[in-house]
mmCIF file of N, CA and C in Angstrom:
data_model
loop_
_atom_site.group_PDB
_atom_site.id
_atom_site.type_symbol
_atom_site.label_atom_id
_atom_site.label_comp_id
_atom_site.label_asym_id
_atom_site.label_seq_id
_atom_site.Cartn_x
_atom_site.Cartn_y
_atom_site.Cartn_z
ATOM 1 N N UNK A 1 -2.138 27.113 -10.895
ATOM 2 C CA UNK A 1 -2.227 25.924 -11.729
ATOM 3 C C UNK A 1 -1.328 24.839 -11.148
ATOM 4 N N UNK A 2 -1.870 23.639 -10.973
ATOM 5 C CA UNK A 2 -1.085 22.557 -10.395
ATOM 6 C C UNK A 2 -0.190 21.926 -11.455
ATOM 7 N N UNK A 3 0.919 21.413 -10.988
ATOM 8 C CA UNK A 3 1.877 20.788 -11.896
ATOM 9 C C UNK A 3 1.400 19.387 -12.275
ATOM 10 N N UNK A 4 1.552 19.034 -13.544
ATOM 11 C CA UNK A 4 1.178 17.700 -14.007
ATOM 12 C C UNK A 4 2.098 16.670 -13.358
ATOM 13 N N UNK A 5 1.572 15.500 -13.118
ATOM 14 C CA UNK A 5 2.370 14.413 -12.569
ATOM 15 C C UNK A 5 3.308 13.867 -13.636
ATOM 16 N N UNK A 6 4.418 13.306 -13.179
ATOM 17 C CA UNK A 6 5.319 12.614 -14.096
ATOM 18 C C UNK A 6 4.975 11.129 -14.054
ATOM 19 N N UNK A 7 4.970 10.520 -15.227
ATOM 20 C CA UNK A 7 4.520 9.140 -15.338
ATOM 21 C C UNK A 7 5.520 8.329 -16.152
ATOM 22 N N UNK A 8 5.957 7.220 -15.573
ATOM 23 C CA UNK A 8 6.814 6.273 -16.285
ATOM 24 C C UNK A 8 5.932 5.142 -16.805
ATOM 25 N N UNK A 9 6.153 4.775 -18.061
ATOM 26 C CA UNK A 9 5.376 3.715 -18.706
ATOM 27 C C UNK A 9 6.299 2.534 -18.951
ATOM 28 N N UNK A 10 6.185 1.524 -18.086
ATOM 29 C CA UNK A 10 7.001 0.323 -18.225
ATOM 30 C C UNK A 10 6.342 -0.589 -19.253
ATOM 31 N N UNK A 11 7.056 -0.830 -20.350
ATOM 32 C CA UNK A 11 6.497 -1.589 -21.462
ATOM 33 C C UNK A 11 5.975 -0.677 -22.549
ATOM 34 N N UNK A 12 6.484 0.555 -22.570
ATOM 35 C CA UNK A 12 6.082 1.510 -23.608
ATOM 36 C C UNK A 12 6.396 0.929 -24.984
ATOM 37 N N UNK A 13 5.563 1.257 -25.961
ATOM 38 C CA UNK A 13 5.754 0.734 -27.309
ATOM 39 C C UNK A 13 5.717 1.862 -28.329
ATOM 40 N N UNK A 14 6.443 1.665 -29.415
ATOM 41 C CA UNK A 14 6.382 2.617 -30.520
ATOM 42 C C UNK A 14 5.363 2.183 -31.573
ATOM 43 N N UNK A 15 4.622 1.129 -31.285
ATOM 44 C CA UNK A 15 3.576 0.646 -32.190
ATOM 45 C C UNK A 15 2.255 1.313 -31.811
ATOM 46 N N UNK A 16 1.680 2.056 -32.752
ATOM 47 C CA UNK A 16 0.508 2.872 -32.448
ATOM 48 C C UNK A 16 -0.741 2.093 -32.050
ATOM 49 N N UNK A 17 -0.772 0.797 -32.331
ATOM 50 C CA UNK A 17 -1.944 0.007 -31.954
ATOM 51 C C UNK A 17 -1.850 -0.560 -30.533
ATOM 52 N N UNK A 18 -0.755 -0.321 -29.844
ATOM 53 C CA UNK A 18 -0.585 -0.820 -28.480
ATOM 54 C C UNK A 18 -1.154 0.189 -27.480
ATOM 55 N N UNK A 19 -1.735 -0.326 -26.414
ATOM 56 C CA UNK A 19 -2.334 0.552 -25.408
ATOM 57 C C UNK A 19 -1.304 1.439 -24.728
ATOM 58 N N UNK A 20 -0.103 0.934 -24.531
ATOM 59 C CA UNK A 20 0.924 1.771 -23.907
ATOM 60 C C UNK A 20 1.263 2.972 -24.789
ATOM 61 N N UNK A 21 1.221 2.782 -26.095
ATOM 62 C CA UNK A 21 1.476 3.894 -27.017
ATOM 63 C C UNK A 21 0.313 4.870 -26.998
ATOM 64 N N UNK A 22 -0.894 4.354 -26.919
ATOM 65 C CA UNK A 22 -2.072 5.233 -26.840
ATOM 66 C C UNK A 22 -2.000 6.097 -25.592
ATOM 67 N N UNK A 23 -1.614 5.494 -24.466
ATOM 68 C CA UNK A 23 -1.477 6.278 -23.237
ATOM 69 C C UNK A 23 -0.410 7.346 -23.409
ATOM 70 N N UNK A 24 0.725 6.988 -23.971
ATOM 71 C CA UNK A 24 1.790 7.951 -24.184
ATOM 72 C C UNK A 24 1.285 9.135 -25.016
ATOM 73 N N UNK A 25 0.546 8.858 -26.067
ATOM 74 C CA UNK A 25 0.020 9.924 -26.924
ATOM 75 C C UNK A 25 -0.950 10.829 -26.168
ATOM 76 N N UNK A 26 -1.799 10.239 -25.359
ATOM 77 C CA UNK A 26 -2.760 11.018 -24.569
ATOM 78 C C UNK A 26 -2.030 11.908 -23.571
ATOM 79 N N UNK A 27 -1.085 11.328 -22.858
ATOM 80 C CA UNK A 27 -0.350 12.086 -21.846
ATOM 81 C C UNK A 27 0.503 13.184 -22.475
ATOM 82 N N UNK A 28 1.095 12.887 -23.621
ATOM 83 C CA UNK A 28 1.903 13.892 -24.332
ATOM 84 C C UNK A 28 1.029 15.077 -24.719
ATOM 85 N N UNK A 29 -0.162 14.807 -25.228
ATOM 86 C CA UNK A 29 -1.078 15.879 -25.633
ATOM 87 C C UNK A 29 -1.526 16.725 -24.446
ATOM 88 N N UNK A 30 -1.560 16.122 -23.274
ATOM 89 C CA UNK A 30 -1.979 16.838 -22.065
ATOM 90 C C UNK A 30 -0.817 17.516 -21.348
ATOM 91 N N UNK A 31 0.397 17.335 -21.860
ATOM 92 C CA UNK A 31 1.555 18.016 -21.292
ATOM 93 C C UNK A 31 2.207 17.345 -20.102
ATOM 94 N N UNK A 32 1.965 16.079 -19.909
ATOM 95 C CA UNK A 32 2.600 15.356 -18.812
ATOM 96 C C UNK A 32 4.087 15.139 -19.084
ATOM 97 N N UNK A 33 4.857 14.995 -18.023
ATOM 98 C CA UNK A 33 6.246 14.565 -18.158
ATOM 99 C C UNK A 33 6.198 13.044 -18.229
ATOM 100 N N UNK A 34 6.690 12.484 -19.325
ATOM 101 C CA UNK A 34 6.561 11.054 -19.585
ATOM 102 C C UNK A 34 7.941 10.418 -19.688
ATOM 103 N N UNK A 35 8.054 9.242 -19.086
ATOM 104 C CA UNK A 35 9.281 8.459 -19.154
ATOM 105 C C UNK A 35 8.945 7.077 -19.710
ATOM 106 N N UNK A 36 9.008 6.908 -21.032
ATOM 107 C CA UNK A 36 8.792 5.574 -21.597
ATOM 108 C C UNK A 36 9.956 4.658 -21.212
ATOM 109 N N UNK A 37 9.637 3.415 -20.856
ATOM 110 C CA UNK A 37 10.681 2.452 -20.503
ATOM 111 C C UNK A 37 10.538 1.234 -21.406
ATOM 112 N N UNK A 38 11.599 0.977 -22.167
ATOM 113 C CA UNK A 38 11.659 -0.200 -23.041
ATOM 114 C C UNK A 38 13.129 -0.464 -23.338
ATOM 115 N N UNK A 39 13.585 -1.695 -23.164
ATOM 116 C CA UNK A 39 15.021 -1.969 -23.316
ATOM 117 C C UNK A 39 15.570 -1.834 -24.729
ATOM 118 N N UNK A 40 14.704 -1.838 -25.745
ATOM 119 C CA UNK A 40 15.212 -1.830 -27.125
ATOM 120 C C UNK A 40 14.792 -0.607 -27.935
ATOM 121 N N UNK A 41 14.157 0.353 -27.297
ATOM 122 C CA UNK A 41 13.686 1.545 -28.018
ATOM 123 C C UNK A 41 14.318 2.770 -27.371
ATOM 124 N N UNK A 42 14.884 3.662 -28.176
ATOM 125 C CA UNK A 42 15.538 4.847 -27.615
ATOM 126 C C UNK A 42 14.658 6.094 -27.642
ATOM 127 N N UNK A 43 13.607 6.070 -28.468
ATOM 128 C CA UNK A 43 12.725 7.243 -28.577
ATOM 129 C C UNK A 43 11.352 6.793 -29.080
ATOM 130 N N UNK A 44 10.317 7.402 -28.509
ATOM 131 C CA UNK A 44 8.955 7.141 -28.961
ATOM 132 C C UNK A 44 8.268 8.475 -29.173
ATOM 133 N N UNK A 45 7.846 8.737 -30.382
ATOM 134 C CA UNK A 45 7.149 9.987 -30.725
ATOM 135 C C UNK A 45 7.884 11.229 -30.224
ATOM 136 N N UNK A 46 9.195 11.231 -30.385
ATOM 137 C CA UNK A 46 9.999 12.385 -29.994
ATOM 138 C C UNK A 46 10.317 12.461 -28.514
ATOM 139 N N UNK A 47 9.947 11.450 -27.764
ATOM 140 C CA UNK A 47 10.223 11.418 -26.330
ATOM 141 C C UNK A 47 11.318 10.383 -26.076
ATOM 142 N N UNK A 48 12.356 10.792 -25.359
ATOM 143 C CA UNK A 48 13.454 9.878 -25.041
ATOM 144 C C UNK A 48 12.916 8.711 -24.227
ATOM 145 N N UNK A 49 13.280 7.503 -24.633
ATOM 146 C CA UNK A 49 12.908 6.296 -23.896
ATOM 147 C C UNK A 49 14.126 5.812 -23.106
ATOM 148 N N UNK A 50 13.853 5.091 -22.040
ATOM 149 C CA UNK A 50 14.896 4.609 -21.148
ATOM 150 C C UNK A 50 14.881 3.085 -21.130
ATOM 151 N N UNK A 51 16.054 2.466 -21.023
ATOM 152 C CA UNK A 51 16.106 1.002 -21.101
ATOM 153 C C UNK A 51 15.575 0.283 -19.863
ATOM 154 N N UNK A 52 15.577 0.972 -18.724
ATOM 155 C CA UNK A 52 15.110 0.347 -17.493
ATOM 156 C C UNK A 52 14.757 1.418 -16.463
ATOM 157 N N UNK A 53 14.178 0.997 -15.370
ATOM 158 C CA UNK A 53 13.758 1.931 -14.320
ATOM 159 C C UNK A 53 14.966 2.659 -13.736
ATOM 160 N N UNK A 54 16.056 1.938 -13.557
ATOM 161 C CA UNK A 54 17.243 2.528 -12.942
ATOM 162 C C UNK A 54 17.836 3.673 -13.758
ATOM 163 N N UNK A 55 17.577 3.720 -15.049
ATOM 164 C CA UNK A 55 18.156 4.757 -15.903
ATOM 165 C C UNK A 55 17.316 6.041 -15.967
ATOM 166 N N UNK A 56 16.180 6.074 -15.291
ATOM 167 C CA UNK A 56 15.354 7.283 -15.314
ATOM 168 C C UNK A 56 16.107 8.439 -14.658
ATOM 169 N N UNK A 57 15.984 9.653 -15.211
ATOM 170 C CA UNK A 57 16.721 10.789 -14.665
ATOM 171 C C UNK A 57 16.162 11.299 -13.337
ATOM 172 N N UNK A 58 14.926 10.944 -13.033
ATOM 173 C CA UNK A 58 14.286 11.361 -11.794
ATOM 174 C C UNK A 58 13.207 10.343 -11.442
ATOM 175 N N UNK A 59 12.796 10.345 -10.196
ATOM 176 C CA UNK A 59 11.752 9.420 -9.764
ATOM 177 C C UNK A 59 10.397 9.964 -10.217
ATOM 178 N N UNK A 60 9.646 9.193 -11.008
ATOM 179 C CA UNK A 60 8.324 9.654 -11.439
ATOM 180 C C UNK A 60 7.306 9.548 -10.302
ATOM 181 N N UNK A 61 6.208 10.269 -10.454
ATOM 182 C CA UNK A 61 5.121 10.189 -9.476
ATOM 183 C C UNK A 61 4.377 8.861 -9.584
ATOM 184 N N UNK A 62 4.249 8.369 -10.813
ATOM 185 C CA UNK A 62 3.466 7.165 -11.088
ATOM 186 C C UNK A 62 4.271 6.243 -12.002
ATOM 187 N N UNK A 63 4.164 4.946 -11.746
ATOM 188 C CA UNK A 63 4.714 3.925 -12.635
ATOM 189 C C UNK A 63 3.539 3.088 -13.104
ATOM 190 N N UNK A 64 3.286 3.076 -14.413
ATOM 191 C CA UNK A 64 2.185 2.291 -14.959
ATOM 192 C C UNK A 64 2.764 1.149 -15.776
ATOM 193 N N UNK A 65 2.262 -0.050 -15.526
ATOM 194 C CA UNK A 65 2.838 -1.257 -16.114
ATOM 195 C C UNK A 65 2.008 -1.794 -17.274
ATOM 196 N N UNK A 66 2.708 -2.060 -18.378
ATOM 197 C CA UNK A 66 2.146 -2.692 -19.571
ATOM 198 C C UNK A 66 3.025 -3.870 -19.966
ATOM 199 N N UNK A 67 3.395 -4.672 -18.990
ATOM 200 C CA UNK A 67 4.215 -5.859 -19.235
ATOM 201 C C UNK A 67 3.523 -7.063 -18.615
ATOM 202 N N UNK A 68 3.896 -8.235 -19.067
ATOM 203 C CA UNK A 68 3.293 -9.470 -18.554
ATOM 204 C C UNK A 68 3.682 -9.704 -17.095
ATOM 205 N N UNK A 69 2.930 -10.575 -16.453
ATOM 206 C CA UNK A 69 3.252 -10.953 -15.070
ATOM 207 C C UNK A 69 4.662 -11.537 -14.991
ATOM 208 N N UNK A 70 5.018 -12.352 -15.971
ATOM 209 C CA UNK A 70 6.356 -12.945 -15.990
ATOM 210 C C UNK A 70 7.433 -11.857 -16.035
ATOM 211 N N UNK A 71 7.232 -10.866 -16.892
ATOM 212 C CA UNK A 71 8.227 -9.786 -17.029
ATOM 213 C C UNK A 71 8.283 -8.913 -15.777
ATOM 214 N N UNK A 72 7.123 -8.564 -15.216
ATOM 215 C CA UNK A 72 7.152 -7.728 -14.007
ATOM 216 C C UNK A 72 7.730 -8.492 -12.820
ATOM 217 N N UNK A 73 7.578 -9.814 -12.806
ATOM 218 C CA UNK A 73 8.204 -10.612 -11.756
ATOM 219 C C UNK A 73 9.724 -10.545 -11.894
ATOM 220 N N UNK A 74 10.230 -10.604 -13.136
ATOM 221 C CA UNK A 74 11.670 -10.472 -13.374
ATOM 222 C C UNK A 74 12.175 -9.100 -12.935
ATOM 223 N N UNK A 75 11.326 -8.088 -13.067
ATOM 224 C CA UNK A 75 11.703 -6.711 -12.736
ATOM 225 C C UNK A 75 11.241 -6.284 -11.345
ATOM 226 N N UNK A 76 10.725 -7.224 -10.566
ATOM 227 C CA UNK A 76 10.105 -6.899 -9.278
ATOM 228 C C UNK A 76 11.005 -6.070 -8.371
ATOM 229 N N UNK A 77 12.254 -6.459 -8.214
ATOM 230 C CA UNK A 77 13.122 -5.729 -7.299
ATOM 231 C C UNK A 77 13.340 -4.295 -7.773
ATOM 232 N N UNK A 78 13.471 -4.098 -9.075
ATOM 233 C CA UNK A 78 13.627 -2.734 -9.614
ATOM 234 C C UNK A 78 12.376 -1.906 -9.351
ATOM 235 N N UNK A 79 11.214 -2.528 -9.506
ATOM 236 C CA UNK A 79 9.951 -1.823 -9.266
ATOM 237 C C UNK A 79 9.838 -1.466 -7.786
ATOM 238 N N UNK A 80 10.142 -2.422 -6.924
ATOM 239 C CA UNK A 80 10.081 -2.183 -5.479
ATOM 240 C C UNK A 80 11.064 -1.103 -5.061
ATOM 241 N N UNK A 81 12.285 -1.166 -5.591
ATOM 242 C CA UNK A 81 13.340 -0.221 -5.205
ATOM 243 C C UNK A 81 13.242 1.141 -5.889
ATOM 244 N N UNK A 82 12.311 1.294 -6.822
ATOM 245 C CA UNK A 82 12.230 2.527 -7.618
ATOM 246 C C UNK A 82 11.908 3.767 -6.792
ATOM 247 N N UNK A 83 11.289 3.584 -5.655
ATOM 248 C CA UNK A 83 10.886 4.732 -4.851
ATOM 249 C C UNK A 83 9.559 5.327 -5.288
ATOM 250 N N UNK A 84 8.988 4.810 -6.358
ATOM 251 C CA UNK A 84 7.694 5.301 -6.842
ATOM 252 C C UNK A 84 6.623 4.815 -5.876
ATOM 253 N N UNK A 85 5.742 5.708 -5.464
ATOM 254 C CA UNK A 85 4.738 5.334 -4.469
ATOM 255 C C UNK A 85 3.413 4.899 -5.080
ATOM 256 N N UNK A 86 3.189 5.176 -6.362
ATOM 257 C CA UNK A 86 1.936 4.787 -7.011
ATOM 258 C C UNK A 86 2.242 3.927 -8.233
ATOM 259 N N UNK A 87 1.766 2.685 -8.204
ATOM 260 C CA UNK A 87 2.029 1.731 -9.283
ATOM 261 C C UNK A 87 0.699 1.202 -9.795
ATOM 262 N N UNK A 88 0.503 1.291 -11.112
ATOM 263 C CA UNK A 88 -0.737 0.850 -11.739
ATOM 264 C C UNK A 88 -0.453 -0.382 -12.593
ATOM 265 N N UNK A 89 -1.209 -1.438 -12.339
ATOM 266 C CA UNK A 89 -1.150 -2.654 -13.153
ATOM 267 C C UNK A 89 -2.309 -2.578 -14.142
ATOM 268 N N UNK A 90 -2.012 -2.358 -15.402
ATOM 269 C CA UNK A 90 -3.039 -2.243 -16.435
ATOM 270 C C UNK A 90 -3.600 -3.619 -16.789
ATOM 271 N N UNK A 91 -4.778 -3.656 -17.446
ATOM 272 C CA UNK A 91 -5.334 -4.955 -17.852
ATOM 273 C C UNK A 91 -4.314 -5.753 -18.666
ATOM 274 N N UNK A 92 -4.134 -6.999 -18.281
ATOM 275 C CA UNK A 92 -3.148 -7.860 -18.922
ATOM 276 C C UNK A 92 -1.793 -7.823 -18.240
ATOM 277 N N UNK A 93 -1.601 -6.884 -17.323
ATOM 278 C CA UNK A 93 -0.326 -6.753 -16.612
ATOM 279 C C UNK A 93 -0.472 -7.105 -15.130
ATOM 280 N N UNK A 94 -1.588 -7.680 -14.761
ATOM 281 C CA UNK A 94 -1.829 -8.001 -13.368
ATOM 282 C C UNK A 94 -0.752 -8.939 -12.825
ATOM 283 N N UNK A 95 -0.358 -8.699 -11.576
ATOM 284 C CA UNK A 95 0.638 -9.541 -10.914
ATOM 285 C C UNK A 95 0.330 -9.493 -9.410
ATOM 286 N N UNK A 96 -0.640 -10.302 -8.961
ATOM 287 C CA UNK A 96 -1.050 -10.254 -7.552
ATOM 288 C C UNK A 96 0.091 -10.427 -6.538
ATOM 289 N N UNK A 97 1.039 -11.361 -6.735
ATOM 290 C CA UNK A 97 2.127 -11.463 -5.748
ATOM 291 C C UNK A 97 2.965 -10.186 -5.656
ATOM 292 N N UNK A 98 3.279 -9.576 -6.801
ATOM 293 C CA UNK A 98 4.051 -8.333 -6.784
ATOM 294 C C UNK A 98 3.232 -7.214 -6.160
ATOM 295 N N UNK A 99 1.952 -7.141 -6.478
ATOM 296 C CA UNK A 99 1.116 -6.100 -5.888
ATOM 297 C C UNK A 99 1.106 -6.230 -4.365
ATOM 298 N N UNK A 100 1.007 -7.444 -3.865
ATOM 299 C CA UNK A 100 1.014 -7.656 -2.410
ATOM 300 C C UNK A 100 2.336 -7.202 -1.792
ATOM 301 N N UNK A 101 3.439 -7.471 -2.459
ATOM 302 C CA UNK A 101 4.737 -7.011 -1.954
ATOM 303 C C UNK A 101 4.786 -5.488 -1.899
ATOM 304 N N UNK A 102 4.263 -4.847 -2.941
ATOM 305 C CA UNK A 102 4.260 -3.385 -2.976
ATOM 306 C C UNK A 102 3.361 -2.813 -1.882
ATOM 307 N N UNK A 103 2.187 -3.387 -1.721
ATOM 308 C CA UNK A 103 1.266 -2.931 -0.675
ATOM 309 C C UNK A 103 1.878 -3.112 0.711
ATOM 310 N N UNK A 104 2.573 -4.223 0.914
ATOM 311 C CA UNK A 104 3.216 -4.484 2.202
ATOM 312 C C UNK A 104 4.301 -3.455 2.509
ATOM 313 N N UNK A 105 4.830 -2.821 1.477
ATOM 314 C CA UNK A 105 5.862 -1.789 1.649
ATOM 315 C C UNK A 105 5.263 -0.383 1.648
ATOM 316 N N UNK A 106 3.933 -0.304 1.748
ATOM 317 C CA UNK A 106 3.269 0.995 1.853
ATOM 318 C C UNK A 106 3.043 1.714 0.540
ATOM 319 N N UNK A 107 3.203 1.005 -0.565
ATOM 320 C CA UNK A 107 2.979 1.617 -1.883
ATOM 321 C C UNK A 107 1.487 1.616 -2.199
ATOM 322 N N UNK A 108 1.078 2.532 -3.029
ATOM 323 C CA UNK A 108 -0.285 2.593 -3.531
ATOM 324 C C UNK A 108 -0.289 1.839 -4.859
ATOM 325 N N UNK A 109 -0.547 0.540 -4.795
ATOM 326 C CA UNK A 109 -0.523 -0.318 -5.984
ATOM 327 C C UNK A 109 -1.922 -0.856 -6.231
ATOM 328 N N UNK A 110 -2.345 -0.801 -7.493
ATOM 329 C CA UNK A 110 -3.697 -1.246 -7.813
ATOM 330 C C UNK A 110 -3.816 -1.600 -9.283
ATOM 331 N N UNK A 111 -4.888 -2.334 -9.598
ATOM 332 C CA UNK A 111 -5.202 -2.691 -10.980
ATOM 333 C C UNK A 111 -6.190 -1.669 -11.514
ATOM 334 N N UNK A 112 -5.859 -1.097 -12.663
ATOM 335 C CA UNK A 112 -6.719 -0.097 -13.290
ATOM 336 C C UNK A 112 -6.256 0.096 -14.725
ATOM 337 N N UNK A 113 -7.033 0.853 -15.471
ATOM 338 C CA UNK A 113 -6.670 1.192 -16.854
ATOM 339 C C UNK A 113 -6.202 2.644 -16.876
ATOM 340 N N UNK A 114 -4.923 2.832 -17.156
ATOM 341 C CA UNK A 114 -4.360 4.191 -17.176
ATOM 342 C C UNK A 114 -4.999 5.066 -18.242
ATOM 343 N N UNK A 115 -5.412 4.462 -19.349
ATOM 344 C CA UNK A 115 -6.061 5.246 -20.409
ATOM 345 C C UNK A 115 -7.392 5.805 -19.900
ATOM 346 N N UNK A 116 -8.176 4.965 -19.249
ATOM 347 C CA UNK A 116 -9.444 5.429 -18.689
ATOM 348 C C UNK A 116 -9.181 6.476 -17.603
ATOM 349 N N UNK A 117 -8.220 6.208 -16.752
ATOM 350 C CA UNK A 117 -7.880 7.163 -15.697
ATOM 351 C C UNK A 117 -7.479 8.515 -16.271
ATOM 352 N N UNK A 118 -6.720 8.494 -17.369
ATOM 353 C CA UNK A 118 -6.275 9.764 -17.964
ATOM 354 C C UNK A 118 -7.442 10.531 -18.568
ATOM 355 N N UNK A 119 -8.436 9.806 -19.082
ATOM 356 C CA UNK A 119 -9.569 10.498 -19.695
ATOM 357 C C UNK A 119 -10.610 10.951 -18.694
ATOM 358 N N UNK A 120 -10.509 10.470 -17.455
ATOM 359 C CA UNK A 120 -11.472 10.884 -16.423
ATOM 360 C C UNK A 120 -10.832 11.761 -15.360
ATOM 361 N N UNK A 121 -9.605 12.217 -15.619
ATOM 362 C CA UNK A 121 -8.938 13.138 -14.701
ATOM 363 C C UNK A 121 -8.376 12.482 -13.445
ATOM 364 N N UNK A 122 -8.215 11.176 -13.448
ATOM 365 C CA UNK A 122 -7.697 10.473 -12.282
ATOM 366 C C UNK A 122 -6.178 10.345 -12.274
ATOM 367 N N UNK A 123 -5.540 10.729 -13.360
ATOM 368 C CA UNK A 123 -4.075 10.689 -13.417
ATOM 369 C C UNK A 123 -3.537 12.093 -13.255
#
């Protein structure tokens, strides 16, 4: 049996109507190791949340973004320096300049819907 990937959710929310929360719930049910990232939330659905990428206890396999282009631009250096090789820009979180920087550094960065990916076995 293969080990589930670890996934960090930048812009995780404790509001059940948000897509980042829906993804967290799906991944939790499937047994993934999840690292919610939000500067003002300490726990989401019993999972410890982290205030920023730098505070994660380990490097996740995937970083999925649910933040605005403005916010990801502010966090660009942290995202670039995270060491994560796969970065997903979800709908509404697109940031073409940041994606180009990540691609130029050999990262696997792309626009996709993590919820759809999780339901089709792509995560």
